[in-house]
Short mmCIF file of C-alpha atoms in Angstrom, two decimals:
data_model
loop_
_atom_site.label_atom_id
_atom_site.label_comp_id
_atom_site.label_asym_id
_atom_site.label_seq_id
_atom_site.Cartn_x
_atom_site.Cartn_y
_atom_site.Cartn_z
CA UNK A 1 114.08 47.74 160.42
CA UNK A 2 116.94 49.53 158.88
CA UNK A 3 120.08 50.20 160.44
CA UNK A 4 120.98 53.47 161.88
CA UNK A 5 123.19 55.79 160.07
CA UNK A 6 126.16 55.56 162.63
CA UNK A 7 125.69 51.93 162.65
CA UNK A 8 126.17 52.00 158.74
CA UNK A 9 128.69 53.76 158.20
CA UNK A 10 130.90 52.10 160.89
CA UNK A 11 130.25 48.56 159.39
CA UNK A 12 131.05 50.19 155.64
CA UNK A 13 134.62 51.59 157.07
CA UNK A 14 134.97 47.80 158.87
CA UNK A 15 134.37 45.70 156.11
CA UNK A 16 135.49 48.08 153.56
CA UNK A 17 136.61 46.02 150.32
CA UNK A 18 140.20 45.51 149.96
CA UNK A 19 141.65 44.16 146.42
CA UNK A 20 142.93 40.25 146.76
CA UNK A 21 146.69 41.82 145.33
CA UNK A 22 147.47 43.13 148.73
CA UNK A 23 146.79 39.56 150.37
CA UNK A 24 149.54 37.93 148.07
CA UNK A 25 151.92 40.46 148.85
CA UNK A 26 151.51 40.21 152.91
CA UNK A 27 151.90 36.81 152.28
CA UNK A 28 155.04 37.06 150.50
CA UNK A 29 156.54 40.11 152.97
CA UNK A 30 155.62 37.47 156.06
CA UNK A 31 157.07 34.42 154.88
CA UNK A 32 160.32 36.29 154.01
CA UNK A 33 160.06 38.26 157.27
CA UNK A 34 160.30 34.60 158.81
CA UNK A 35 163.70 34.12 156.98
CA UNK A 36 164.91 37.22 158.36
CA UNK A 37 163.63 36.90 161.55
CA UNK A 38 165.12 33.34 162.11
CA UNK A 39 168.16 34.03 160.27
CA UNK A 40 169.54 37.71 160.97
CA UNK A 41 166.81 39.76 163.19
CA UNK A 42 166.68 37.10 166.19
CA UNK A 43 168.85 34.26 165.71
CA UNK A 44 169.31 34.20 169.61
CA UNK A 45 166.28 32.40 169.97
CA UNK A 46 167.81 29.22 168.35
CA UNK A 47 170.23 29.43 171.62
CA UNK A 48 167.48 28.42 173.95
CA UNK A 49 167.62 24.90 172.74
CA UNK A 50 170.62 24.23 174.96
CA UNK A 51 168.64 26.94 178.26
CA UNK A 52 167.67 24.61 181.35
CA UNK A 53 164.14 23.88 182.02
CA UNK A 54 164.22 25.12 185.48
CA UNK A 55 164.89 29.06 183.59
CA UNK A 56 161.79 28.23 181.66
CA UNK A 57 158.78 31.33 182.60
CA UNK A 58 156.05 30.66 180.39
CA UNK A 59 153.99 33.46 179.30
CA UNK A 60 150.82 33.96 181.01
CA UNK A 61 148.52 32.83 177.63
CA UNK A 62 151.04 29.81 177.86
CA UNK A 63 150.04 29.01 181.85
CA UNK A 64 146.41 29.73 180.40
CA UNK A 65 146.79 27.08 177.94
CA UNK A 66 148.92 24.37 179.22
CA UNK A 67 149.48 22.47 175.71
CA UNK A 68 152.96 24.75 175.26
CA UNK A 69 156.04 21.90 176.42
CA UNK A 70 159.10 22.98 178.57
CA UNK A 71 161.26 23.66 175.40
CA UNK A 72 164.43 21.31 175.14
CA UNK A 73 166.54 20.80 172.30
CA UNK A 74 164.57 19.38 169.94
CA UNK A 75 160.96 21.38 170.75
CA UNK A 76 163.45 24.28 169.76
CA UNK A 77 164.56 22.78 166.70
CA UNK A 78 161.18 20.87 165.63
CA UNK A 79 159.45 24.36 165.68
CA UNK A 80 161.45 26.21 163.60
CA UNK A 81 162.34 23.49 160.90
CA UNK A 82 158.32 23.60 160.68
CA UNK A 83 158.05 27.32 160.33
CA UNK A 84 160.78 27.84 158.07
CA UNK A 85 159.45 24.71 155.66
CA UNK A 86 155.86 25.81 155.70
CA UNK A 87 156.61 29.38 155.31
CA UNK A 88 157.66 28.81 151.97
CA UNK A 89 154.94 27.73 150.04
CA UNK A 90 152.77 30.00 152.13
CA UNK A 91 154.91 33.06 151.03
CA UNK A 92 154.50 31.97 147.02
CA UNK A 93 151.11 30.83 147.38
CA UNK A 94 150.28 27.59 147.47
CA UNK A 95 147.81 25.91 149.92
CA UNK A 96 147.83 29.25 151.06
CA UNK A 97 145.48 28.56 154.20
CA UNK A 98 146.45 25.30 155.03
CA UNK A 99 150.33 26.18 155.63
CA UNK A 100 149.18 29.41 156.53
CA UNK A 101 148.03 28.03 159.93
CA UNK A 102 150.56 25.99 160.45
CA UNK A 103 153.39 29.30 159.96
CA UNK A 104 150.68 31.07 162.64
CA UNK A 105 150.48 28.29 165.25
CA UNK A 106 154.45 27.61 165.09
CA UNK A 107 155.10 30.80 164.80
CA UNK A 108 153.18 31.75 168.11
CA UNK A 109 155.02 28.56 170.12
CA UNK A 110 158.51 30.47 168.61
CA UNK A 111 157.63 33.67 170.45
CA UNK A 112 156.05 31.32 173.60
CA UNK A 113 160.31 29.75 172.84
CA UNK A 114 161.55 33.71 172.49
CA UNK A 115 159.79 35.46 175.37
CA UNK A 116 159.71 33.26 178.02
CA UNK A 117 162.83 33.54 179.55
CA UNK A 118 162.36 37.39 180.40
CA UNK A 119 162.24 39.47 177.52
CA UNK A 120 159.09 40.11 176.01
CA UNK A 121 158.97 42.35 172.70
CA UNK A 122 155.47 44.68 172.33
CA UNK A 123 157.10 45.03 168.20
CA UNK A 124 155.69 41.56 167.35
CA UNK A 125 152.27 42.22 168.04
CA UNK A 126 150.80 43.21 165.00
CA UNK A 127 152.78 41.16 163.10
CA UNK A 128 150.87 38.02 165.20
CA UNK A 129 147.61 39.23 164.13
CA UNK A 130 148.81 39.10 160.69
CA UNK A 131 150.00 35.94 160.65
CA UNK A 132 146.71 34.52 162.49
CA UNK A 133 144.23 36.18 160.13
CA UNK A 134 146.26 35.31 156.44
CA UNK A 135 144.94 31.86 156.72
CA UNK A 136 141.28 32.69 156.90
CA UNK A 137 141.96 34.90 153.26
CA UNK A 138 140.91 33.37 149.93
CA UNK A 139 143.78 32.84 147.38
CA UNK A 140 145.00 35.56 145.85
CA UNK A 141 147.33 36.41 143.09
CA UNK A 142 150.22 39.52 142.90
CA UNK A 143 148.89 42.61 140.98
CA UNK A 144 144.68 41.38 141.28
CA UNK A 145 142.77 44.78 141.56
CA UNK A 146 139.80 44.06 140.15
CA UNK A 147 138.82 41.38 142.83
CA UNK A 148 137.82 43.00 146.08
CA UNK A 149 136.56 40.96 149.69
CA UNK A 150 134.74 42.68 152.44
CA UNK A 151 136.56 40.19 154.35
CA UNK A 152 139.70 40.52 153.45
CA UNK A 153 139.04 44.65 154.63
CA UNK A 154 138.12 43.32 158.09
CA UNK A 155 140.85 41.17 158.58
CA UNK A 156 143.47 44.30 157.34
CA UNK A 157 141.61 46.69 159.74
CA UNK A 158 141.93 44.27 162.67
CA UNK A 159 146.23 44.31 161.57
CA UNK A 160 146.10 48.02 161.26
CA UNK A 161 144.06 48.05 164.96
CA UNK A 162 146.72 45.96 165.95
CA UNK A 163 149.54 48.74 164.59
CA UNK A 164 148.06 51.35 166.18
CA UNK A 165 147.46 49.77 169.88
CA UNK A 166 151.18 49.08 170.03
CA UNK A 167 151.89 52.79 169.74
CA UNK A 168 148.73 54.15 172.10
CA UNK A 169 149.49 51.40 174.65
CA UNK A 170 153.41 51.93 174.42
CA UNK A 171 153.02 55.92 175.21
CA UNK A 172 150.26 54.63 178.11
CA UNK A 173 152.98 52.27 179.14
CA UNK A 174 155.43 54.87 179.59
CA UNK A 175 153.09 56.99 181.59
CA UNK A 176 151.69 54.06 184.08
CA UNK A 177 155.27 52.93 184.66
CA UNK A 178 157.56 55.60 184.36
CA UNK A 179 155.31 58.79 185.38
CA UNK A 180 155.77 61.81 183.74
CA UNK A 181 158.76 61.68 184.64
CA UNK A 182 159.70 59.51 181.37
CA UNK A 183 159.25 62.43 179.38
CA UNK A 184 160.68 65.00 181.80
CA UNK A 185 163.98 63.24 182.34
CA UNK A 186 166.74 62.06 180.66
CA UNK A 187 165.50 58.93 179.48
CA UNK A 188 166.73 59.33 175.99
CA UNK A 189 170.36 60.83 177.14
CA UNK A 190 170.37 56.96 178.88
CA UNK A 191 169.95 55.28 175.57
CA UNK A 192 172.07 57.19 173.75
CA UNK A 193 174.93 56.57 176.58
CA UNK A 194 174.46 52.67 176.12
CA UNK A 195 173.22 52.56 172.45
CA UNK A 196 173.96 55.68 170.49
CA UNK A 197 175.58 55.47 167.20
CA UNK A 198 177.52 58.20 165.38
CA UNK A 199 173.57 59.60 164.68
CA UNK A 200 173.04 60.42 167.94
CA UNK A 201 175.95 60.78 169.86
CA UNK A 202 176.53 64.69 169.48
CA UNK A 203 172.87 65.39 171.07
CA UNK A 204 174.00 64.79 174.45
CA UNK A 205 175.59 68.24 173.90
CA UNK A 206 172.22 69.62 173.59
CA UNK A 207 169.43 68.00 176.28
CA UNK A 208 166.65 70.05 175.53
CA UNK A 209 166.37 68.39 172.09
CA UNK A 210 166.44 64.93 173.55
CA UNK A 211 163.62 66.16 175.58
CA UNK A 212 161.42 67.71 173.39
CA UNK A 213 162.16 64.30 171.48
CA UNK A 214 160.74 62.52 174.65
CA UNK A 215 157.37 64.78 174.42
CA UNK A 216 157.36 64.39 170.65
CA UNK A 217 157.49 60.55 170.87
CA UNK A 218 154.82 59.99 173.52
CA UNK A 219 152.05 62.68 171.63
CA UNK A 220 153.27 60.77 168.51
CA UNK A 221 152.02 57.43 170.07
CA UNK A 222 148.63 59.02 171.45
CA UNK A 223 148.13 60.77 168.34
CA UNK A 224 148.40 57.45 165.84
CA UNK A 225 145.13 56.29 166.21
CA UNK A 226 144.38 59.41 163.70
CA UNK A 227 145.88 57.48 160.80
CA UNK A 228 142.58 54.81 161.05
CA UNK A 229 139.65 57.18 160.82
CA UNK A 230 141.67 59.78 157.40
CA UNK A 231 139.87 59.19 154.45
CA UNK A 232 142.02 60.72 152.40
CA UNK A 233 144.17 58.19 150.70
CA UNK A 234 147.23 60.63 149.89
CA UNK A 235 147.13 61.61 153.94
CA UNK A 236 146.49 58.35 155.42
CA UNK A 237 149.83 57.30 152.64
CA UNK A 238 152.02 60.43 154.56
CA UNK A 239 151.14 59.61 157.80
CA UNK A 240 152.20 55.76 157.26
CA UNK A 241 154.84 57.59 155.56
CA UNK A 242 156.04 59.46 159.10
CA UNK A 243 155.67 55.62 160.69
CA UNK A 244 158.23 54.30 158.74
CA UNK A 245 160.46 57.50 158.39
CA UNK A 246 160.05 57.76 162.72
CA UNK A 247 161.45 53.86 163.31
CA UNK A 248 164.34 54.41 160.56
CA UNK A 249 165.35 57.59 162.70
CA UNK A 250 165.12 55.35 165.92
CA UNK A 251 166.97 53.11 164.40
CA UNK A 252 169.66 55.28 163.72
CA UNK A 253 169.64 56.77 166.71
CA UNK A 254 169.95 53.59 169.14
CA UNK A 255 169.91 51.04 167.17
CA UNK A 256 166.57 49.13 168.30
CA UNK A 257 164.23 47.87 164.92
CA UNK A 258 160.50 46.97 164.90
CA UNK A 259 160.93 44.94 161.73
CA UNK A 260 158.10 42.73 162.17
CA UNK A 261 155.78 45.91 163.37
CA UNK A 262 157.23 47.45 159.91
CA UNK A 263 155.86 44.11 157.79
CA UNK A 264 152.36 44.05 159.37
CA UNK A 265 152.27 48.03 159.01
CA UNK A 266 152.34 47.49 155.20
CA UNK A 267 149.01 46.30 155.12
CA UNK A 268 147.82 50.11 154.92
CA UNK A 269 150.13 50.55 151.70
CA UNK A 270 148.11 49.85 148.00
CA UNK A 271 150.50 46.58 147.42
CA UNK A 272 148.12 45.43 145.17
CA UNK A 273 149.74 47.72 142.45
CA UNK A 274 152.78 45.70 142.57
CA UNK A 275 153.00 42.45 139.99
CA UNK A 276 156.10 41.39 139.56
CA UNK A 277 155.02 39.73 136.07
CA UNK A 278 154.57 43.61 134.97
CA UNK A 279 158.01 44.44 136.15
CA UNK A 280 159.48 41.64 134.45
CA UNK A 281 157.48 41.84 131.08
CA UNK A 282 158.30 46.07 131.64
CA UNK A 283 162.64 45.24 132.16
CA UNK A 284 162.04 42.26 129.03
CA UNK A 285 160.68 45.39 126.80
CA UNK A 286 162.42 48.01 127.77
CA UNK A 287 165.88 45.51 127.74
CA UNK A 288 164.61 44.87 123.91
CA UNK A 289 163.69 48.57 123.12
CA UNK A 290 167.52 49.51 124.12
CA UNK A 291 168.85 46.76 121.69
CA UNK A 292 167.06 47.76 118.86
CA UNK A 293 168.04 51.59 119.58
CA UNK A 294 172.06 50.29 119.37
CA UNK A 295 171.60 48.39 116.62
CA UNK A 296 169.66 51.12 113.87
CA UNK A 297 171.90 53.79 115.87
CA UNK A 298 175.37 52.08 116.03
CA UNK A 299 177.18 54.97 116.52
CA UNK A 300 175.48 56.73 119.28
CA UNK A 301 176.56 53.89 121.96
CA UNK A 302 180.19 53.84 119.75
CA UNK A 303 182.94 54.09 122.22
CA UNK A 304 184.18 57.76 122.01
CA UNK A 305 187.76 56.97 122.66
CA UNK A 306 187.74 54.72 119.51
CA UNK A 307 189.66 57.12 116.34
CA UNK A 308 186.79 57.97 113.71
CA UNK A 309 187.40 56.53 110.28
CA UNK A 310 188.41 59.01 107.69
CA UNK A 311 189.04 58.86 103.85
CA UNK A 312 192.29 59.25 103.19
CA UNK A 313 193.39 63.00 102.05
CA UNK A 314 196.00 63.61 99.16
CA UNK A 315 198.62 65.62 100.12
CA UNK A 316 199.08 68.57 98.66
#
């Protein structure tokens, strides 16, 4: 019996083949996304090693699992010496699916640490799934092309599902919680009272742009599901493009980052082009290139200022 048409051409866009390249580089972009994360992006969470227990509101996948511990000082601590150690060798490489896990599981018991007391960040979702589904990728080396894994295209498309649901479900957010009235008010003149930067400030003068911005952002976040079904390379590329260009002017604006939606959104980017042995070998030749240019042409990189040598002319 063969498969219906529909049927085949949805599992060919699933398990489309993906080069093993772009699977070092995620690698590499989450491990040093850990660094950041740990050391500049959230270093508050470190601070809940000294919270009381009784503050402690576990997640509900954390009351569904009961293996997470009341975090004290050295849960806090423990976790994060483990991430950060194992996050290395995952991010160059080696044992790639053994620390891999590790970096996912401590990794998810940091957020259960982060997001427990209150706070819970819809950014980090993607970047989750990315973490979880690294481990189950062969080994892969920086700049490989010519190797290509159905399942390395499934696990990218679930990452890239991932991307798009925290738009779509952020814009259905907005609407279930807030009303219509999110986009009809002046939610955005609110952040830009308590967070605007010198960006922003000087559009409070004018709130019909902030609220065409509010309309803008919510059909932008209903709309992104578009960027999974373009098979055009160069548009699918531009609207990724808009992605990153929309969070840099949010950024801007009020300050607030999706850094680790930003890493796990670069799985739709060709990072298998990238090998940093090119770049190197490319800087060694064209470093050599430019010294054999000043030495068989000494006196085009002569320093102007320097007087010319002349023979000496007899006077008259």
């Amino acid at each position: 019996m063969t498969p219906l048409p529909l049927a085949r051409r949805t599992t060919g866009w699933f398990f489309q083949p993906v080069a093993l390249g772009r699977v070092a580089a995620m690698r590499f972009l989450a491990g040093a996304f850990i660094w950041v994360d740990w050391w500049w992006y959230m270093p508050w969470i470190l601070g809940h090693r000294h919270v009381p227990g009784e503050l402690y509101q576990p997640l509900f996948i954390a009351r569904v699992l009961p293996v997470f511990p009341v975090p004290n000082y050295w849960i806090v601590v423990g976790t994060l010496v483990v991430l950060l150690a194992a996050s290395v060798p995952m991010m160059l490489g080696k044992a790639p699916r053994l620390f891999g896990w590790i970096v996912a599981v401590a990794y998810f018991e940091w957020m259960i640490i982060a997001m427990s007391y209150g706070k819970v960040d819809h950014g980090k979702f993607g970047f989750l799934l990315l973490l979880f589904l690294l481990p189950t990728m062969p080994k892969a080396k920086w700049g490989d092309r010519r190797s290509l894994s159905e399942h390395v295209g499934w696990g990218f498309n679930l990452v890239q599902i991932g991307v798009v649901c925290t738009y779509f479900f952020a814009a259905w957010a907005k609407i279930r919680y807030g009303g219509w009235e999110w986009v009809n008010s002046a939610t955005m003149t609110w952040a830009i009272i308590r967070r605007g930067t010198e960006f922003s400030t000087w559009l409070l003068d004018y709130p019909w742009m902030l609220r065409a911005s509010q309309w803008g952002m919510v059909c932008f976040e209903l709309l992104s599901p578009v960027v999974m079904f373009v098979a055009a390379k160069r548009v699918k590329y531009g609207i990724v493009a808009f992605f990153y260009c929309f969070h840099l002017t949010v950024y801007l604006a009020v300050e607030i980052s999706f850094l680790p939606h930003l890493v796990a959104m670069a799985c739709f980017l060709p990072l298998e082009r990238i090998s940093p042995r090119d770049i190197a070998r490319r800087l060694r030749r064209g470093k050599g290139v430019e010294e054999r240019r000043r030495n068989f042409l000494p006196w085009k990189h002569a320093d102007s200022r320097s007087p010319i040598p002349h023979e000496d002319v007899p006077a008259a």
